[in-house]
mmCIF file of C-alpha atoms in Angstrom:
data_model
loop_
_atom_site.group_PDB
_atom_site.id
_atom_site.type_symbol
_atom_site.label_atom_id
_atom_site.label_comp_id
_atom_site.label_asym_id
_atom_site.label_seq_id
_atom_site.Cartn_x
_atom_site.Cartn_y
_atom_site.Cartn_z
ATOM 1 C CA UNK A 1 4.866 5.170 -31.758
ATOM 2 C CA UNK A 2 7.373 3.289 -30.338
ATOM 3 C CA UNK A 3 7.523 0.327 -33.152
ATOM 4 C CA UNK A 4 7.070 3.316 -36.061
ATOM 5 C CA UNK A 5 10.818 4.928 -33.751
ATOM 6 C CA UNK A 6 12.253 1.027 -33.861
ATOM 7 C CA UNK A 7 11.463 0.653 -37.541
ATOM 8 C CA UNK A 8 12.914 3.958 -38.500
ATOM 9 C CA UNK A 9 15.640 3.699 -36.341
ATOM 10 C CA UNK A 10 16.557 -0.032 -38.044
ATOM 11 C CA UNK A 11 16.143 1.578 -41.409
ATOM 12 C CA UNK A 12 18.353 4.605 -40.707
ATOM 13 C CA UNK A 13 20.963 2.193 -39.627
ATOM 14 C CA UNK A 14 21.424 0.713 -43.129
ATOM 15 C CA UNK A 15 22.264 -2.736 -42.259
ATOM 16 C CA UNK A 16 24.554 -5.240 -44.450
ATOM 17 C CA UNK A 17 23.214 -8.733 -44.375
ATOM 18 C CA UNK A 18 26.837 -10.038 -44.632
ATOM 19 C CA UNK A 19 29.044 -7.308 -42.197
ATOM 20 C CA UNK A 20 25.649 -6.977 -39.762
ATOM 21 C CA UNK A 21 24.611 -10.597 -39.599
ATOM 22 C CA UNK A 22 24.857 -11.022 -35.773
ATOM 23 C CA UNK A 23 22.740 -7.714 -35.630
ATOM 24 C CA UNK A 24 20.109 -8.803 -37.830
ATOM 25 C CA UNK A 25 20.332 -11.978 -35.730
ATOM 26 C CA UNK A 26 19.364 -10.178 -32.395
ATOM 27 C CA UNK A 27 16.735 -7.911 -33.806
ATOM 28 C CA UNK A 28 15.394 -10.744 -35.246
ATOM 29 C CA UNK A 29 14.779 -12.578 -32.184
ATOM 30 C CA UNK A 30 13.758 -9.269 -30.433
ATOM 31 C CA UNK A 31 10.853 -9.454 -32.753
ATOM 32 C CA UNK A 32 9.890 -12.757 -32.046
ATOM 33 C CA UNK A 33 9.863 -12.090 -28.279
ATOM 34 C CA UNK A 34 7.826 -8.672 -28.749
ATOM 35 C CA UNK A 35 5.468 -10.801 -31.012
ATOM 36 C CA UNK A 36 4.759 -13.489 -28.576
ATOM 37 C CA UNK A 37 4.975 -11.107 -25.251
ATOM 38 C CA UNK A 38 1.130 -9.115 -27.074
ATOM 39 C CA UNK A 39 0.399 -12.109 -27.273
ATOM 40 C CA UNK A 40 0.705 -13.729 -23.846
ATOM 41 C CA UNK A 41 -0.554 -10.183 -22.948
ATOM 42 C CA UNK A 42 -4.060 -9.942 -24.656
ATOM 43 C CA UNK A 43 -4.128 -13.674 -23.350
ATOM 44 C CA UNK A 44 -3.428 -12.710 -19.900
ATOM 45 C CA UNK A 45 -6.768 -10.077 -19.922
ATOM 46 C CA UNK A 46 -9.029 -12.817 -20.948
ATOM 47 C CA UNK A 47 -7.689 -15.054 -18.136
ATOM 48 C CA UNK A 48 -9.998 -15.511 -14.656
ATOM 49 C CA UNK A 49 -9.420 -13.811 -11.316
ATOM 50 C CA UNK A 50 -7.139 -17.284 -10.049
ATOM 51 C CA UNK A 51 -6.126 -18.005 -13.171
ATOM 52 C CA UNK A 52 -4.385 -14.654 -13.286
ATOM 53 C CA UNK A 53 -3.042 -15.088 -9.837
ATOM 54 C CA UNK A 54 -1.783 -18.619 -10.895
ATOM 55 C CA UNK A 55 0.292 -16.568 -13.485
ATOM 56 C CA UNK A 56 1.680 -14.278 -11.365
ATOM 57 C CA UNK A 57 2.491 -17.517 -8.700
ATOM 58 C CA UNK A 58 0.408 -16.284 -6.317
ATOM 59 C CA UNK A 59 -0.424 -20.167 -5.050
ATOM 60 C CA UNK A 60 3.109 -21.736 -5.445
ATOM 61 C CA UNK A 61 3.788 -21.021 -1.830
ATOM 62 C CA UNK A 62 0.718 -23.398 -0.976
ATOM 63 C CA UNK A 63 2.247 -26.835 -0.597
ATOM 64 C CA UNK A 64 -1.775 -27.750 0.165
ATOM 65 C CA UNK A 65 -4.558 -25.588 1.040
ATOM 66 C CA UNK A 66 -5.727 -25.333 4.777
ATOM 67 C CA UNK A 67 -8.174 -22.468 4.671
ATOM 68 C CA UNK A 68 -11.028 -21.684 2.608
ATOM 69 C CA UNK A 69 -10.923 -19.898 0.156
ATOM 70 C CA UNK A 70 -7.481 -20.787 -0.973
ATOM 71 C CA UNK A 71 -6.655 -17.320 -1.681
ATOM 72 C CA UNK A 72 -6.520 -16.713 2.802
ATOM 73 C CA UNK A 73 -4.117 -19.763 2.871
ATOM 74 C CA UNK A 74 -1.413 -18.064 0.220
ATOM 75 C CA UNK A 75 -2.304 -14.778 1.567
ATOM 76 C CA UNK A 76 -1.281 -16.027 5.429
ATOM 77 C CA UNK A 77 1.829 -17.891 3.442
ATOM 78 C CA UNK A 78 3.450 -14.774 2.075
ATOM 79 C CA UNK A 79 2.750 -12.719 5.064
ATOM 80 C CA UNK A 80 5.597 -15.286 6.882
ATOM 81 C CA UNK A 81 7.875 -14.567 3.572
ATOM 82 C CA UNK A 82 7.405 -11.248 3.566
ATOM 83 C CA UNK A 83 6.404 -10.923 -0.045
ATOM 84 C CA UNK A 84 4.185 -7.476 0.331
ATOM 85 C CA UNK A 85 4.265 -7.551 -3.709
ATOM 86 C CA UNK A 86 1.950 -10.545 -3.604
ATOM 87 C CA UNK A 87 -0.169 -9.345 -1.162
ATOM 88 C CA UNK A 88 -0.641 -6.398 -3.021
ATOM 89 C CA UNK A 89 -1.638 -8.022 -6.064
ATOM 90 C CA UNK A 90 -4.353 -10.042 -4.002
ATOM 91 C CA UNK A 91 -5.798 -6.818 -2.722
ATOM 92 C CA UNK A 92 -5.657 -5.332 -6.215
ATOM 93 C CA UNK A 93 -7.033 -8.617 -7.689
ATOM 94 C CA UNK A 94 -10.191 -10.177 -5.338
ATOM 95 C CA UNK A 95 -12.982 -8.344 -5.350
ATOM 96 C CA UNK A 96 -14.927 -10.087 -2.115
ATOM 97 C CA UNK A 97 -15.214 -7.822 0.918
ATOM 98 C CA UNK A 98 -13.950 -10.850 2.899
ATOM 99 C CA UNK A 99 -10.373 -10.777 1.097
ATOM 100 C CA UNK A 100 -10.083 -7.220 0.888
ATOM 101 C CA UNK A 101 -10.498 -6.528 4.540
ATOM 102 C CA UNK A 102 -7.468 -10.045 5.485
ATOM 103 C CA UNK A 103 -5.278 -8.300 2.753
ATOM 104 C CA UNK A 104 -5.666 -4.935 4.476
ATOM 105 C CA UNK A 105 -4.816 -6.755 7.907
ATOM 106 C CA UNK A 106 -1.836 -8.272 6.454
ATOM 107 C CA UNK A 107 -0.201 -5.284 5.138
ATOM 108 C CA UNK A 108 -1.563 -3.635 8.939
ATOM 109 C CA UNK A 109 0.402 -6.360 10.325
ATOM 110 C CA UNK A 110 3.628 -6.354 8.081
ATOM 111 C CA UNK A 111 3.975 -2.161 8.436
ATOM 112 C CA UNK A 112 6.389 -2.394 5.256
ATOM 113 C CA UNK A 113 7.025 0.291 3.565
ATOM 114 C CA UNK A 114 6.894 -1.392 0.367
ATOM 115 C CA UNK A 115 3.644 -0.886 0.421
ATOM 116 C CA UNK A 116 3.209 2.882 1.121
ATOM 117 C CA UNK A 117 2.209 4.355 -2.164
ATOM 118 C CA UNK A 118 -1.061 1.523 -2.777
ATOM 119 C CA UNK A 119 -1.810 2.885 1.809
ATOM 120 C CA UNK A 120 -0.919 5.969 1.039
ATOM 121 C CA UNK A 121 -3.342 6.548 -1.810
ATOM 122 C CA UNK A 122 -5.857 4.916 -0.005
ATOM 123 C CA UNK A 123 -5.330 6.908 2.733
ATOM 124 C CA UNK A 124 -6.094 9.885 0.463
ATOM 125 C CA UNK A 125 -9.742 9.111 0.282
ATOM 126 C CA UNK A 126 -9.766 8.571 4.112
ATOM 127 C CA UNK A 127 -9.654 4.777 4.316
ATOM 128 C CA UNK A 128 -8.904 3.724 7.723
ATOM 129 C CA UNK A 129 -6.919 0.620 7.531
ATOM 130 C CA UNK A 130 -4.571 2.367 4.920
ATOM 131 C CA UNK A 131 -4.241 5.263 7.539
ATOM 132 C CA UNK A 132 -3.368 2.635 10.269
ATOM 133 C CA UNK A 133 -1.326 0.424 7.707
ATOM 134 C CA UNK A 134 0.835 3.746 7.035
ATOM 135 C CA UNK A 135 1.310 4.144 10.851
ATOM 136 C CA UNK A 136 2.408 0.554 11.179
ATOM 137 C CA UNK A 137 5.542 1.819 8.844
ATOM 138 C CA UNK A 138 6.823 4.052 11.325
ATOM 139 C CA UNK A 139 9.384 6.666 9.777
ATOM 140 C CA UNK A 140 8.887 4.826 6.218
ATOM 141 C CA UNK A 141 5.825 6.918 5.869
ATOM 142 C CA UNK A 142 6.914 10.389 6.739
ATOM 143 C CA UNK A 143 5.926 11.481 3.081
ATOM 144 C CA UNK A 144 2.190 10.919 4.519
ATOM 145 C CA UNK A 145 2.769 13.109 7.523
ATOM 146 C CA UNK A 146 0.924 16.353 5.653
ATOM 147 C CA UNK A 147 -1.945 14.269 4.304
ATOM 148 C CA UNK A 148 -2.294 12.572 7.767
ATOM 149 C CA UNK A 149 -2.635 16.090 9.298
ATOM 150 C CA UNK A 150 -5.385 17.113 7.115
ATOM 151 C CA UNK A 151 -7.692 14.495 9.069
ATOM 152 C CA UNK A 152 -6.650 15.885 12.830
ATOM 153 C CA UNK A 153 -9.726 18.552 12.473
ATOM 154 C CA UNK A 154 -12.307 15.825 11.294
ATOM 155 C CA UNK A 155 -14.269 16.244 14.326
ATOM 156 C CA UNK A 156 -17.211 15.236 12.636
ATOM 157 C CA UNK A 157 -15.415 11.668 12.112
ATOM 158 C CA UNK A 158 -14.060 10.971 15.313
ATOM 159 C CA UNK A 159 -13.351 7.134 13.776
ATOM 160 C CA UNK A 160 -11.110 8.691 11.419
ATOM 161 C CA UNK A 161 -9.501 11.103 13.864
ATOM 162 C CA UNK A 162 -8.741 8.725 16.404
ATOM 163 C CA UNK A 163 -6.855 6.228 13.613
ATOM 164 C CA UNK A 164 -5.186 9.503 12.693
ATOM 165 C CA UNK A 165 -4.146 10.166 15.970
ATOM 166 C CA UNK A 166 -2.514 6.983 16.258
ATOM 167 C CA UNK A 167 -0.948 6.685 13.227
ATOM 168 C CA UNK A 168 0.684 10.057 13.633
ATOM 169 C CA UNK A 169 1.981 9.429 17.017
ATOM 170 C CA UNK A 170 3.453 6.266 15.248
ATOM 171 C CA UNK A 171 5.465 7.586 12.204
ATOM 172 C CA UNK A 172 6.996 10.193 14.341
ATOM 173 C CA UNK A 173 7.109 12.704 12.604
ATOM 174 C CA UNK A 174 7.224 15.959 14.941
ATOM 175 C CA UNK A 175 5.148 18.092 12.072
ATOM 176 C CA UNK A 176 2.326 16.504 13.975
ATOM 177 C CA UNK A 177 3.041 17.912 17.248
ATOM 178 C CA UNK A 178 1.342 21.125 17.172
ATOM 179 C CA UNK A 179 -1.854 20.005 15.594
ATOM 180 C CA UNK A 180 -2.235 17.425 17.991
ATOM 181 C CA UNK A 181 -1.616 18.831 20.939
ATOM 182 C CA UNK A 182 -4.210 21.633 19.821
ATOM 183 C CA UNK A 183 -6.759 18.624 20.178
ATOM 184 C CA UNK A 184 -6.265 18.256 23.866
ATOM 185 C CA UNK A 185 -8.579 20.804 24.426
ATOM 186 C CA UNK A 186 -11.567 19.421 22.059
ATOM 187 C CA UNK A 187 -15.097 18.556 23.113
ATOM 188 C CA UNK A 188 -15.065 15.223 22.457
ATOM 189 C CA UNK A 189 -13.917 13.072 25.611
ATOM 190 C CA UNK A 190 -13.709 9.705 23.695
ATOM 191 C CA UNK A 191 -11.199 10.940 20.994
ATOM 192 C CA UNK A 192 -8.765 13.280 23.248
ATOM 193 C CA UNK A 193 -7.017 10.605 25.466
ATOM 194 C CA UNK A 194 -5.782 9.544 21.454
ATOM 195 C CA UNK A 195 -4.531 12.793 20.916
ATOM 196 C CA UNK A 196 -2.531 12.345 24.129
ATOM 197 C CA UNK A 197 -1.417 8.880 23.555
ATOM 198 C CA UNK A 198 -0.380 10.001 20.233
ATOM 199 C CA UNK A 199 1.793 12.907 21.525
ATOM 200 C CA UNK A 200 3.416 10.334 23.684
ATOM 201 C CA UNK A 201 4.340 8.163 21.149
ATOM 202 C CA UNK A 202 5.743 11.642 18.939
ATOM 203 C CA UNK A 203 7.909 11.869 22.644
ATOM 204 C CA UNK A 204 8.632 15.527 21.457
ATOM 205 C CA UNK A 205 9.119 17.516 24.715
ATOM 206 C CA UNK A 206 7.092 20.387 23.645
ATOM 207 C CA UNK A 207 4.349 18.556 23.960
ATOM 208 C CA UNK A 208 5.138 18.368 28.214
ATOM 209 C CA UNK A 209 3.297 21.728 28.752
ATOM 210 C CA UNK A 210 -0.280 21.223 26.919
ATOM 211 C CA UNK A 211 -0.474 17.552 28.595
ATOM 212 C CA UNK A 212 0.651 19.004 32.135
ATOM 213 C CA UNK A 213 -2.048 20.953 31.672
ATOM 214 C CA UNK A 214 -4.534 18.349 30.820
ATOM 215 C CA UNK A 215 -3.103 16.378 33.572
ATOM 216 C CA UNK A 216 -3.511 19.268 36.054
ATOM 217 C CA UNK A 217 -7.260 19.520 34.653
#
């Protein structure tokens, strides 16, 4: 649709090959890069795993490699830069357990908010790491605050709640006050000192009553 708009578009314009020659010129060579960007494209979905990562320059921060696989070495390299974008593509890219779960402690590690919509949709289907990854961004992640909250009464999880907890208590956010102080009071006596430490790190004072009361208990 949009080459059938450009075509139509160049054809309504009624171009003179003497008074538009510089236009002509440019479309020209517009063509030529369209042409050979579908091509580096449909070449680029045939390419291997590294190969594709190559591409990107995934490796170019590797002066030599020191870890095995390779891919740990880069990945440790561009945590020290900073370069979340790169780590992102690893996690997107590598399929091994191995380099999924160091790409996931990376971005844990880094708490940048660059990363929150790839943690944030994660988090959505209750992934842990994501959930602690989005906690490690501090106010950065407020926009997960409501989705966050929807874990608090996952009592059946307490894994879950207890990264939850944390993560709340981390971003700030005082939506999260009320629902977690409601916790003090549950059954389980593993996962409630979280809901506590989380209201401390929230440091909203209407949280002093329910934990006096715990304290008092």
């Amino acid at each position: 649709d949009a080459l059938d708009d450009s075509a139509q578009a160049v054809e309504d314009a009624d171009l003179d090959a003497d008074d538009d020659a510089d236009t002509i010129a440019a479309l020209l060579e517009a063509t030529d890069e369209l042409a050979t960007g579908i091509d580096d494209a449909q070449a680029f979905d045939d390419l291997a795993v590294r190969e594709q990562l190559a591409y990107e320059g995934f490796y170019d921060v590797l002066g030599h490699y020191k870890d095995y696989p390779v891919e740990w070495s880069a990945l440790k390299e561009h945590e020290q830069r900073g370069n979340v974008g790169m780590v992102l593509l690893a996690l997107d890219s590598l399929g091994s357990e191995f380099m999924e779960d160091h790409c996931m402690e990376t971005l844990i590690r880094m708490g940048d908010p660059a990363a929150f919509d790839e943690m944030h949709q994660r988090a959505q289907k209750r992934n842990k790491p994501a959930i602690k990854a989005l906690g490690k961004m501090g106010s950065g992640a407020e926009d997960a605050v409501e989705t966050l909250m929807e874990y608090v009464d996952a009592d059946k999880d307490p894994g879950l709640q207890k990264v939850t907890f944390r993560a709340l208590g981390e971003i700030g956010d005082d939506r999260a006050t009320q629902p977690l102080a409601d916790k003090l009071e549950m059954d389980n006596e593993i996962v409630r000192p979280h809901a506590a430490r989380a209201l401390g790190l929230l440091g909203d004072t209407r949280a002093v009553k329910p934990l006096t009361e715990m304290l008092e208990d």
